[in-house]
mmCIF file with all atom_site columns, C-alpha atoms in Angstrom:
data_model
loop_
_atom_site.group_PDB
_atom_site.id
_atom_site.type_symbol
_atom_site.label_atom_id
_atom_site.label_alt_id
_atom_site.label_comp_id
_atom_site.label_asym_id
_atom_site.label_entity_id
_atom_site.label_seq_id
_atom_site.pdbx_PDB_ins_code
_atom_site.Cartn_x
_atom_site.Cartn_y
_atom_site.Cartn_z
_atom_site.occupancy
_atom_site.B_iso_or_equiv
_atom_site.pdbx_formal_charge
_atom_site.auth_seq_id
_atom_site.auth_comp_id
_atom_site.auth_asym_id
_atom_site.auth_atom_id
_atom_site.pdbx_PDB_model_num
ATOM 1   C CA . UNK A 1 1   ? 11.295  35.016  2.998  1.00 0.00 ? 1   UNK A CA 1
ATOM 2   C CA . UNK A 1 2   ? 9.913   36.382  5.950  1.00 0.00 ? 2   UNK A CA 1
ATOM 3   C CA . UNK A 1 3   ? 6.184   36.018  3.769  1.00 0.00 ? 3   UNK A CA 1
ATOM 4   C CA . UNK A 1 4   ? 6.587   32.318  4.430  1.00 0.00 ? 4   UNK A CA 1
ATOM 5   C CA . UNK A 1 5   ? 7.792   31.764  7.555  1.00 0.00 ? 5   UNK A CA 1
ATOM 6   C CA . UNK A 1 6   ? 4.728   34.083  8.841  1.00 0.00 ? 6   UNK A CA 1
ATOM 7   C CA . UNK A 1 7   ? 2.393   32.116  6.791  1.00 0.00 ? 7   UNK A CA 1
ATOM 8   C CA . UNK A 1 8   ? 3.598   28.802  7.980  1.00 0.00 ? 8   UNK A CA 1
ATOM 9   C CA . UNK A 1 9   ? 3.620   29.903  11.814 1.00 0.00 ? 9   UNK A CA 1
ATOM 10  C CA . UNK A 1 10  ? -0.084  30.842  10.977 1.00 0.00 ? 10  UNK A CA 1
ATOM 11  C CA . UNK A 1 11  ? -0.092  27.115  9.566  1.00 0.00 ? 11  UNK A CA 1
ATOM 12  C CA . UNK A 1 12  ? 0.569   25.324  12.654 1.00 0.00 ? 12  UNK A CA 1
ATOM 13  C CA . UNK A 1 13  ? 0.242   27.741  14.976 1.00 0.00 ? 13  UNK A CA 1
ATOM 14  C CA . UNK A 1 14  ? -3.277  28.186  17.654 1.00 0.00 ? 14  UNK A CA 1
ATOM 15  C CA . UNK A 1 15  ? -4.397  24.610  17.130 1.00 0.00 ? 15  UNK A CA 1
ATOM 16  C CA . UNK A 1 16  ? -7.024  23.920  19.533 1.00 0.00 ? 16  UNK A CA 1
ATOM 17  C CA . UNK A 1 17  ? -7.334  19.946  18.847 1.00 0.00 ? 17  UNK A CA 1
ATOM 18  C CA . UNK A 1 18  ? -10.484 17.619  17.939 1.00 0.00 ? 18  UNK A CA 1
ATOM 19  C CA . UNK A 1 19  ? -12.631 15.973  20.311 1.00 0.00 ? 19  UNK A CA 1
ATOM 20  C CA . UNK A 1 20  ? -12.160 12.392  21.852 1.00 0.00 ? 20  UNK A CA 1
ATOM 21  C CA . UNK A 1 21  ? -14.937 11.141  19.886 1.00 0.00 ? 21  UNK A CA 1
ATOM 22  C CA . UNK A 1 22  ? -13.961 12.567  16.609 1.00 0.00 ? 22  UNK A CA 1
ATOM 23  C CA . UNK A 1 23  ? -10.620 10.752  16.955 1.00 0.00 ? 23  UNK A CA 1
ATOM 24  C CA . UNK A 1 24  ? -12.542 7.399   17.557 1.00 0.00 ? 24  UNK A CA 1
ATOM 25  C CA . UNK A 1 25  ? -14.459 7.323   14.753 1.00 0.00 ? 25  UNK A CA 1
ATOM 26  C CA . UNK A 1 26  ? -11.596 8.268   12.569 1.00 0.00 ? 26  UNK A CA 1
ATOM 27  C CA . UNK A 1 27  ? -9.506  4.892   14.427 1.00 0.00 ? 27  UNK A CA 1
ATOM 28  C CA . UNK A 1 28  ? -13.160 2.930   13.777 1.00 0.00 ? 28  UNK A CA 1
ATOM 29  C CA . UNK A 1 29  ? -12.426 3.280   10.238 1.00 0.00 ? 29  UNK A CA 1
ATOM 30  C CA . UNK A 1 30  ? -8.933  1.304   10.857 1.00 0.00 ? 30  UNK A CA 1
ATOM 31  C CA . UNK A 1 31  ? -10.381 -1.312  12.945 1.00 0.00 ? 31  UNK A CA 1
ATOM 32  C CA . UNK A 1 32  ? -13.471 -1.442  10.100 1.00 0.00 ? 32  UNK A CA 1
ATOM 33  C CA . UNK A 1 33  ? -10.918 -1.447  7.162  1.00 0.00 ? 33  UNK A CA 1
ATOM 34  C CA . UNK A 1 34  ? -8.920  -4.774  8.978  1.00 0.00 ? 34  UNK A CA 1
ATOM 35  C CA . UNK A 1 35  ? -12.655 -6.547  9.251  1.00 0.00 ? 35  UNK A CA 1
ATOM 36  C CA . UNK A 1 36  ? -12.851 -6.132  5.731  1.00 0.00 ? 36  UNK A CA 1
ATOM 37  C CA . UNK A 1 37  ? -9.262  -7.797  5.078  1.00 0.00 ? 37  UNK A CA 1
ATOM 38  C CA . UNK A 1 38  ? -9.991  -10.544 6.814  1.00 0.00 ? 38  UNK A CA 1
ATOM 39  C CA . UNK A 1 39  ? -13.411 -11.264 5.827  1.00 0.00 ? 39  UNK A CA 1
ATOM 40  C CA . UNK A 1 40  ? -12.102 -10.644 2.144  1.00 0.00 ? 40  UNK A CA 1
ATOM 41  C CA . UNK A 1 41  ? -9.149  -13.151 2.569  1.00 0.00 ? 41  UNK A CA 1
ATOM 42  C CA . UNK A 1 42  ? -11.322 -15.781 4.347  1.00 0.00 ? 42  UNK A CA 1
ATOM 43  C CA . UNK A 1 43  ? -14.060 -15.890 1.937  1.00 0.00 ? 43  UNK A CA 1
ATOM 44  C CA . UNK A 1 44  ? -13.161 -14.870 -1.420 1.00 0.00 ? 44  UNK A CA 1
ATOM 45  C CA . UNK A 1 45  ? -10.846 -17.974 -3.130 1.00 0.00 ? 45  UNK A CA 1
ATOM 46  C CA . UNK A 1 46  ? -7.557  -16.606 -5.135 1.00 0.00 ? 46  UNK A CA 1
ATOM 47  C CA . UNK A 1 47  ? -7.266  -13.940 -1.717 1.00 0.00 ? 47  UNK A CA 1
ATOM 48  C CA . UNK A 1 48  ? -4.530  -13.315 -1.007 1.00 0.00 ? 48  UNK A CA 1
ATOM 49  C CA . UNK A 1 49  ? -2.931  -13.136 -4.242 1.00 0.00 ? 49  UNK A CA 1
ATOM 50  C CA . UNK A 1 50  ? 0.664   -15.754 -4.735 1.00 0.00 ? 50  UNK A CA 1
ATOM 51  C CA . UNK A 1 51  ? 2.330   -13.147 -6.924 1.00 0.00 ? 51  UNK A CA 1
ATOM 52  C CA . UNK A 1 52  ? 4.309   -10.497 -4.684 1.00 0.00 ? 52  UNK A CA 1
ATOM 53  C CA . UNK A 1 53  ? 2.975   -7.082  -6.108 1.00 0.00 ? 53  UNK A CA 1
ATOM 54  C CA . UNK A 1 54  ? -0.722  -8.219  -5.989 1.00 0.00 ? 54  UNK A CA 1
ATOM 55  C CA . UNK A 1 55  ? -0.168  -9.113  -2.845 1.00 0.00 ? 55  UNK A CA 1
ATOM 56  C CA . UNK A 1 56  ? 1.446   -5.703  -2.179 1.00 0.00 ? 56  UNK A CA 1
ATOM 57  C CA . UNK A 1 57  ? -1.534  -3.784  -4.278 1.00 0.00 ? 57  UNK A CA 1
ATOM 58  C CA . UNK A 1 58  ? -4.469  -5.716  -1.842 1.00 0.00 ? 58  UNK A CA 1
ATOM 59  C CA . UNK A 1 59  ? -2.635  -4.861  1.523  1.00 0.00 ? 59  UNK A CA 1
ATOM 60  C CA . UNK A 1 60  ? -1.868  -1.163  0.218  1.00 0.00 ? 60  UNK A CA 1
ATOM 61  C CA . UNK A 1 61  ? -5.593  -1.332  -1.003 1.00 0.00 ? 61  UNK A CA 1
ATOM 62  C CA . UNK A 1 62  ? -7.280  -2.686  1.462  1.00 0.00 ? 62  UNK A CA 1
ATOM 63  C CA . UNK A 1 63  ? -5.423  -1.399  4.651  1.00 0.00 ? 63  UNK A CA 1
ATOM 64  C CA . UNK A 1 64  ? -3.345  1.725   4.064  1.00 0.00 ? 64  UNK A CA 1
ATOM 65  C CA . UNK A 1 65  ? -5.775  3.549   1.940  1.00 0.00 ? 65  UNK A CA 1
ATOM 66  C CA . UNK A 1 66  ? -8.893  3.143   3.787  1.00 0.00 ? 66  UNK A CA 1
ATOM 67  C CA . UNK A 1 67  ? -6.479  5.134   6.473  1.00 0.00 ? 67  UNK A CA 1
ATOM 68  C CA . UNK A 1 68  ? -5.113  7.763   4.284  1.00 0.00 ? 68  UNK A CA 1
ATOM 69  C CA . UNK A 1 69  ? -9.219  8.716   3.714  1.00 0.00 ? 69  UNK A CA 1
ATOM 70  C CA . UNK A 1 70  ? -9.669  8.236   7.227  1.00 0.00 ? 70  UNK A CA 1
ATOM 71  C CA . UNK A 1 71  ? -7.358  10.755  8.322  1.00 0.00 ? 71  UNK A CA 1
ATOM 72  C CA . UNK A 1 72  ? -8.228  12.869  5.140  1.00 0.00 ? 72  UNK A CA 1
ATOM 73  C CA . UNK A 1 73  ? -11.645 13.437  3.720  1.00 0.00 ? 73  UNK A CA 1
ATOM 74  C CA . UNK A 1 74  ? -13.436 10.943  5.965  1.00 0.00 ? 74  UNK A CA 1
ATOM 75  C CA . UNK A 1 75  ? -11.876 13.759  9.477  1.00 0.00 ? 75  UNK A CA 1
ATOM 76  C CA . UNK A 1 76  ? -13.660 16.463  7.527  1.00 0.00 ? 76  UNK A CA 1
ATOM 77  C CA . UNK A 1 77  ? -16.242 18.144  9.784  1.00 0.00 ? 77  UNK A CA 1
ATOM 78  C CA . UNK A 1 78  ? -17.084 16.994  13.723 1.00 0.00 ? 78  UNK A CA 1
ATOM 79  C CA . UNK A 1 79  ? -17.436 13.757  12.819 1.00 0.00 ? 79  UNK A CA 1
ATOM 80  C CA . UNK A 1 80  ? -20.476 13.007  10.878 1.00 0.00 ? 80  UNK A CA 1
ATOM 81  C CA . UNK A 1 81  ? -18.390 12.079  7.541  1.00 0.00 ? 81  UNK A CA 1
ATOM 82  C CA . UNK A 1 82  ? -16.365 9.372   9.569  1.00 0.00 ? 82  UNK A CA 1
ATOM 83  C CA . UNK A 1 83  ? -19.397 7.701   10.965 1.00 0.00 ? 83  UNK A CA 1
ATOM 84  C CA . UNK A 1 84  ? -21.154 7.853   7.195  1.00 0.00 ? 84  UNK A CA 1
ATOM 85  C CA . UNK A 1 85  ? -17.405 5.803   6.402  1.00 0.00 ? 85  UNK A CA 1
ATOM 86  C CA . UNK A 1 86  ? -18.159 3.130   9.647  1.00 0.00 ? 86  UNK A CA 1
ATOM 87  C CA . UNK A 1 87  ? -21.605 2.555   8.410  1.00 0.00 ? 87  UNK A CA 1
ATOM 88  C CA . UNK A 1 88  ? -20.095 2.047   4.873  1.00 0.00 ? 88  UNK A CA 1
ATOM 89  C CA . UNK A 1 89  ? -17.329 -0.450  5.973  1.00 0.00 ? 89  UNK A CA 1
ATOM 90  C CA . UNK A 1 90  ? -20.055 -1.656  8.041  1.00 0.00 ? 90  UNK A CA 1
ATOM 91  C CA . UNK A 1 91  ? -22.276 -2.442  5.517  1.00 0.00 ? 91  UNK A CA 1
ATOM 92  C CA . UNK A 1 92  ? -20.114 -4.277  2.852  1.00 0.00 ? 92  UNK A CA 1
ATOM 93  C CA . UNK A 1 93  ? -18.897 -6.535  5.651  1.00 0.00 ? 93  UNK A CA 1
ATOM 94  C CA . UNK A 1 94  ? -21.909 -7.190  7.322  1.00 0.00 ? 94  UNK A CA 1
ATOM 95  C CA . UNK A 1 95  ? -23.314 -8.054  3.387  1.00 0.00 ? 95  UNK A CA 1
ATOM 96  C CA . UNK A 1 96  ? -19.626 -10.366 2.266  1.00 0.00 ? 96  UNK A CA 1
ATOM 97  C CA . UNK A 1 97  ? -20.195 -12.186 5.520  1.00 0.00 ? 97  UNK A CA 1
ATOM 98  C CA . UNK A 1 98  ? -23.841 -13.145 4.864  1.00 0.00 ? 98  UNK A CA 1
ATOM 99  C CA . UNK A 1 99  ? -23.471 -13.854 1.056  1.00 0.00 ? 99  UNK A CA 1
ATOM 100 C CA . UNK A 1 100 ? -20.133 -15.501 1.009  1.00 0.00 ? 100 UNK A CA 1
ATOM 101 C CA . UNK A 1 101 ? -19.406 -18.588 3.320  1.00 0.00 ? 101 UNK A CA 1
ATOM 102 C CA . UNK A 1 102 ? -15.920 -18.965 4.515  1.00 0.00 ? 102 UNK A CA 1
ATOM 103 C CA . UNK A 1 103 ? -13.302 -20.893 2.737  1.00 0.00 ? 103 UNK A CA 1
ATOM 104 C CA . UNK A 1 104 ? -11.921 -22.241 6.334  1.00 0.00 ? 104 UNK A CA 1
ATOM 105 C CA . UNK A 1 105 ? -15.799 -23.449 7.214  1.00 0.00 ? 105 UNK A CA 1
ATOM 106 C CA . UNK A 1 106 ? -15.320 -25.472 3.748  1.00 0.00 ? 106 UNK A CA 1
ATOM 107 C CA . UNK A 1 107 ? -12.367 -26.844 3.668  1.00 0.00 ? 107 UNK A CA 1
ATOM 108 C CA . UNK A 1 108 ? -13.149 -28.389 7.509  1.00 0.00 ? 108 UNK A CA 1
ATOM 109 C CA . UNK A 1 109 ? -16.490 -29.710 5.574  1.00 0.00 ? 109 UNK A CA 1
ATOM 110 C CA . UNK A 1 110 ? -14.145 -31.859 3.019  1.00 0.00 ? 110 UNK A CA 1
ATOM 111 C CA . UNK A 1 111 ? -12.308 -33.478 5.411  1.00 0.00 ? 111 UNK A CA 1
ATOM 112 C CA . UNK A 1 112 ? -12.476 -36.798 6.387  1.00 0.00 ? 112 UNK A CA 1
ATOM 113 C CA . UNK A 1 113 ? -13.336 -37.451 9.779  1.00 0.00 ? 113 UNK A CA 1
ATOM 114 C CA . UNK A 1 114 ? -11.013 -39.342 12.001 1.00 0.00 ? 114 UNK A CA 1
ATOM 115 C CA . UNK A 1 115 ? -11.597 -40.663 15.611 1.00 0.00 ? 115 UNK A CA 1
ATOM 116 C CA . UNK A 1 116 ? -7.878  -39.563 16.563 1.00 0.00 ? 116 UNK A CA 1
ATOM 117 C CA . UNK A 1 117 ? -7.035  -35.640 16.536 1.00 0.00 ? 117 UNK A CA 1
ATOM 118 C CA . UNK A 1 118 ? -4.555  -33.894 15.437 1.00 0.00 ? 118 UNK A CA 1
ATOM 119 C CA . UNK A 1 119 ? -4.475  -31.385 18.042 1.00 0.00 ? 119 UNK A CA 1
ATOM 120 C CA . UNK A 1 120 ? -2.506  -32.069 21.690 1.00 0.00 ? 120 UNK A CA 1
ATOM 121 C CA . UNK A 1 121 ? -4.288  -34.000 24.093 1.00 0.00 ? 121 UNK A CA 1
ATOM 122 C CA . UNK A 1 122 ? -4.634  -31.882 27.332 1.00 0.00 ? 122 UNK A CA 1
ATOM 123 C CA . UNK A 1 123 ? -2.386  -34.480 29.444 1.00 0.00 ? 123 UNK A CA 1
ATOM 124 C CA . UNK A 1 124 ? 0.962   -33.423 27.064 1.00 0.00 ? 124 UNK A CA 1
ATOM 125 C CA . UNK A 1 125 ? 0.345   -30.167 28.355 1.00 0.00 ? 125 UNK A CA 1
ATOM 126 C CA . UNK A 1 126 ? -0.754  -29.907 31.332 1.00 0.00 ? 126 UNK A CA 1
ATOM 127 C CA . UNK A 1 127 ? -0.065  -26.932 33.288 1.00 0.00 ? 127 UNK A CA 1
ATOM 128 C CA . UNK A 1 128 ? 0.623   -29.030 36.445 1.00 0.00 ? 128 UNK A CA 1
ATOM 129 C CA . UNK A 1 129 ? 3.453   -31.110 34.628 1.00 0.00 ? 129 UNK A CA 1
ATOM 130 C CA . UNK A 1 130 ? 6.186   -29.541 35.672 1.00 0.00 ? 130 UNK A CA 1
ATOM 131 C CA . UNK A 1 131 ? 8.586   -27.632 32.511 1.00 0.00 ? 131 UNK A CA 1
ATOM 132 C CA . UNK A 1 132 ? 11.668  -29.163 31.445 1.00 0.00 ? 132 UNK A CA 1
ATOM 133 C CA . UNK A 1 133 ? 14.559  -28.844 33.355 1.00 0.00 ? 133 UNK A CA 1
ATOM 134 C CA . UNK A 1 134 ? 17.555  -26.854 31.892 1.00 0.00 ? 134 UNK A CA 1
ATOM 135 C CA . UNK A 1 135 ? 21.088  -25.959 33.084 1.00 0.00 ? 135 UNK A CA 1
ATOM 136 C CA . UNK A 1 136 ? 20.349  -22.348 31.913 1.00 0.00 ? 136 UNK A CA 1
ATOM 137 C CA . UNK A 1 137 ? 23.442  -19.913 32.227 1.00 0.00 ? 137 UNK A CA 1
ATOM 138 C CA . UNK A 1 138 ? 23.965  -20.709 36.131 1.00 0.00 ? 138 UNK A CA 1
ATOM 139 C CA . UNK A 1 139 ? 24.388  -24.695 35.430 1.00 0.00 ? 139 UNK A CA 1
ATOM 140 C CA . UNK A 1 140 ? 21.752  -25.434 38.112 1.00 0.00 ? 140 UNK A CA 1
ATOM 141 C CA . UNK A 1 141 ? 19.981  -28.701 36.833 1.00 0.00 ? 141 UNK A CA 1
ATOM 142 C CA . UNK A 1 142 ? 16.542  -27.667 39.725 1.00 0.00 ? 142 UNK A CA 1
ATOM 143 C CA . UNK A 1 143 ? 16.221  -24.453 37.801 1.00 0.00 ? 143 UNK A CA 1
ATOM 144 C CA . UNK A 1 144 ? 12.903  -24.460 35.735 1.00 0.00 ? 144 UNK A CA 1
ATOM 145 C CA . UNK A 1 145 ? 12.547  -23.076 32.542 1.00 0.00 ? 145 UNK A CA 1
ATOM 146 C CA . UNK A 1 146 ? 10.671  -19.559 32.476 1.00 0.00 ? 146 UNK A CA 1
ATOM 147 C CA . UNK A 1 147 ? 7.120   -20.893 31.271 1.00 0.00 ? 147 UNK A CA 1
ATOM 148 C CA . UNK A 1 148 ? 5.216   -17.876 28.603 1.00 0.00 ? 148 UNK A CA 1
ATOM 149 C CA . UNK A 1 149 ? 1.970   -17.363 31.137 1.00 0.00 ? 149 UNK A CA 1
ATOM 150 C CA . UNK A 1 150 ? 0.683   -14.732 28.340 1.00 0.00 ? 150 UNK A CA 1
ATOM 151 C CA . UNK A 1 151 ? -0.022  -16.140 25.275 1.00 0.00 ? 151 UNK A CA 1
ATOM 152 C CA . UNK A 1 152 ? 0.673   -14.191 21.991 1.00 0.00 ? 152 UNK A CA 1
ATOM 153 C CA . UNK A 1 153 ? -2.334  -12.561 20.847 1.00 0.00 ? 153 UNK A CA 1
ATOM 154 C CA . UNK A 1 154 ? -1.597  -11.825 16.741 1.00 0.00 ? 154 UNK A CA 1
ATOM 155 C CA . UNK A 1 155 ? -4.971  -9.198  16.695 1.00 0.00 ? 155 UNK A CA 1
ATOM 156 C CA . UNK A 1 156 ? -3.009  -6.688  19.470 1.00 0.00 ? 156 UNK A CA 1
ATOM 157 C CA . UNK A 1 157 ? 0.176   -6.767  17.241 1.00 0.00 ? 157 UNK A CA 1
ATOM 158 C CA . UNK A 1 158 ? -1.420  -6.022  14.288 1.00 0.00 ? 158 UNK A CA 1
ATOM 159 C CA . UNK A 1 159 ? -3.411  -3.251  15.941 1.00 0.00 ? 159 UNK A CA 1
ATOM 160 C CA . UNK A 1 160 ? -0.898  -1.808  17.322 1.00 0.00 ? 160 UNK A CA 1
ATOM 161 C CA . UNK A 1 161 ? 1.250   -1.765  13.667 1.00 0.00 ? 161 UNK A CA 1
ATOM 162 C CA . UNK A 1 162 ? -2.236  -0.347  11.934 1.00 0.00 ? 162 UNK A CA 1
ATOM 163 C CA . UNK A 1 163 ? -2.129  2.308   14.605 1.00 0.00 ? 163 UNK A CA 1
ATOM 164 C CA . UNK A 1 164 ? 1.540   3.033   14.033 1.00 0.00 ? 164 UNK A CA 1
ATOM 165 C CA . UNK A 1 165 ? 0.604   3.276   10.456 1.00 0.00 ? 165 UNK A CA 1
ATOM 166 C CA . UNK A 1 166 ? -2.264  5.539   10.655 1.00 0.00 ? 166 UNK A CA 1
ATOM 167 C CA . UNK A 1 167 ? 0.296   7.903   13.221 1.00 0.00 ? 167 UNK A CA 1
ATOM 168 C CA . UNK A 1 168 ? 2.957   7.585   10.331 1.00 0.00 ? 168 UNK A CA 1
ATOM 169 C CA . UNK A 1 169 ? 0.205   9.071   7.724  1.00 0.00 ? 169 UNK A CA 1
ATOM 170 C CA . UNK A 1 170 ? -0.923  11.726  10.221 1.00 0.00 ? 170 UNK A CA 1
ATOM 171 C CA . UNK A 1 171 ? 2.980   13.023  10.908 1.00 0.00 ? 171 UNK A CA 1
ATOM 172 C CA . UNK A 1 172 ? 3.386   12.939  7.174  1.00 0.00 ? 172 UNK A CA 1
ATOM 173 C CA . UNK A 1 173 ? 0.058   14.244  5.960  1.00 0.00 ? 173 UNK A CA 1
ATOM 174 C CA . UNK A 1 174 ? 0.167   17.772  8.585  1.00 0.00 ? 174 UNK A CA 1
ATOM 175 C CA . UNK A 1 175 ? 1.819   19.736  6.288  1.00 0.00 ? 175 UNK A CA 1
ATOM 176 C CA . UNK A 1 176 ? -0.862  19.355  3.605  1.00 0.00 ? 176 UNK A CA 1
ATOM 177 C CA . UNK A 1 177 ? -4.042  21.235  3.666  1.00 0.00 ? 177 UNK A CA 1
ATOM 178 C CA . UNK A 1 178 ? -5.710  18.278  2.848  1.00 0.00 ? 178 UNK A CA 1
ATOM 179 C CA . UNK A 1 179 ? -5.128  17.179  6.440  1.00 0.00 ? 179 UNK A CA 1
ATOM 180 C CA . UNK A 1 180 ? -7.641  18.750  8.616  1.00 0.00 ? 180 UNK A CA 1
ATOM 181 C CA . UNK A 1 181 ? -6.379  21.103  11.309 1.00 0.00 ? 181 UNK A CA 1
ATOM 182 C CA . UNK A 1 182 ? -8.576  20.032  13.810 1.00 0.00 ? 182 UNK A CA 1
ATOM 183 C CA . UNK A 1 183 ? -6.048  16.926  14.055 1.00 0.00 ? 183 UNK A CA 1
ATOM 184 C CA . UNK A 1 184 ? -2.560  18.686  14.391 1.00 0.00 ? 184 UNK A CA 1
ATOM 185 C CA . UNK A 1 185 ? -0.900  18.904  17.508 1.00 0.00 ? 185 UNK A CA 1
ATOM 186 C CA . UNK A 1 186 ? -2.548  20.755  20.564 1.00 0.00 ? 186 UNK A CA 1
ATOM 187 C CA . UNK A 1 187 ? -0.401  23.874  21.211 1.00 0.00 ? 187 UNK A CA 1
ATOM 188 C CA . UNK A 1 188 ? -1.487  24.004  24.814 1.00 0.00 ? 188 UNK A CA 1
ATOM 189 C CA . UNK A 1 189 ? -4.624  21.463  25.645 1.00 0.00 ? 189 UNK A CA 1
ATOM 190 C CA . UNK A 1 190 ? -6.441  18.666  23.861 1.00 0.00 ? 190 UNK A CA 1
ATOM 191 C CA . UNK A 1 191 ? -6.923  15.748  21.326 1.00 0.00 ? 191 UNK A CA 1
ATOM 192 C CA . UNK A 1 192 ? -5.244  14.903  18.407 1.00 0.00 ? 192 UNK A CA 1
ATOM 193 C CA . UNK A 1 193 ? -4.411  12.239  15.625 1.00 0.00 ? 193 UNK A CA 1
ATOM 194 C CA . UNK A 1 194 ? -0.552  12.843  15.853 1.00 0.00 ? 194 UNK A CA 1
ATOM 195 C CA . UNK A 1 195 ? -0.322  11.731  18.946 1.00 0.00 ? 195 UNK A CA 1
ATOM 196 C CA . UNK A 1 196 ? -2.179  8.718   19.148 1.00 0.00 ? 196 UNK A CA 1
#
């Protein structure tokens, strides 16, 4: 018993870390692998699939496993096998988005044109007409509603769930040696995946 607690210590013991860069192009990857999604789903018709489980089998395909490589065999090294990934991911977007033309770009092209719009005309909402007045919990009738000055940006969120992803893979992949140890937690000083 005391065989394997030694050797595990040893596992996850003395970890010096990875290198600032290293970690970057390992996160490129996710930010390449999204690219892909969305040029994928805006250009190719029948994306994304109706039924449920295809639609489960192109996210899991197109977004989780490009990070399970990323933080697997494409971390391998000080780098030079996660920028050979980039220039990959790279590549087959850079060719989709020449060769294919966008489905939105299309359908706009079909329409028929109008000479009224659709879309608000700046006067409904103009940020110098003053918001509607409410009796909020206090009953005062002068109180203005609380106006939302920073607009919801969709990209951050789903960054920020990609990145919570990619952390969930790391915590789950450290005790494989498959998962390089340069991206373990620091004992003492330095960079690594689990705690981005």
């Amino acid at each position: 018993m005391s065989d394997y607690k030694s050797a595990k210590e040893s596992f996850v013991s003395d970890q010096t870390g990875s290198t600032i860069t290293h970690i970057n192009l390992i996160s490129l990857i996710a930010f390449f692998s999204l690219c892909l999604y969305t040029a994928l789903h805006t250009r190719v018709v029948g994306l994304p699939p109706t039924k449920s489980w295809a639609l489960f089998a192109d996210q899991f395909v197109l977004i989780v496993l490009p990070l399970l490589v990323s933080v697997t065999f494409a971390a391998q090294g000080s780098g030079t096998e996660a920028l050979k990934w980039n220039a990959g991911f790279i590549l087959v977007i850079t060719v989709l988005c020449i060769k294919l033309e966008s489905k939105i770009q299309k359908s706009v092209e079909m329409l028929p044109t109008s000479t009224s719009s659709p879309l608000p005309t700046k006067s409904q909402f103009s940020p110098d007409k003053p918001a509607k007045e409410s009796s909020g919990a206090t009953g005062d009738p002068n109180r203005e509603a609380p106006r939302n000055l920073i607009p919801k940006m969709p990209a951050v969120s789903t960054w920020r769930a990609h990145m919570m992803l990619m952390t969930v893979i790391c915590i789950l992949a450290v005790d494989f040696k498959v998962f390089p140890r340069s991206l373990v937690k620091c004992e003492t000083f330095g960079v690594s995946m689990v705690r981005t």
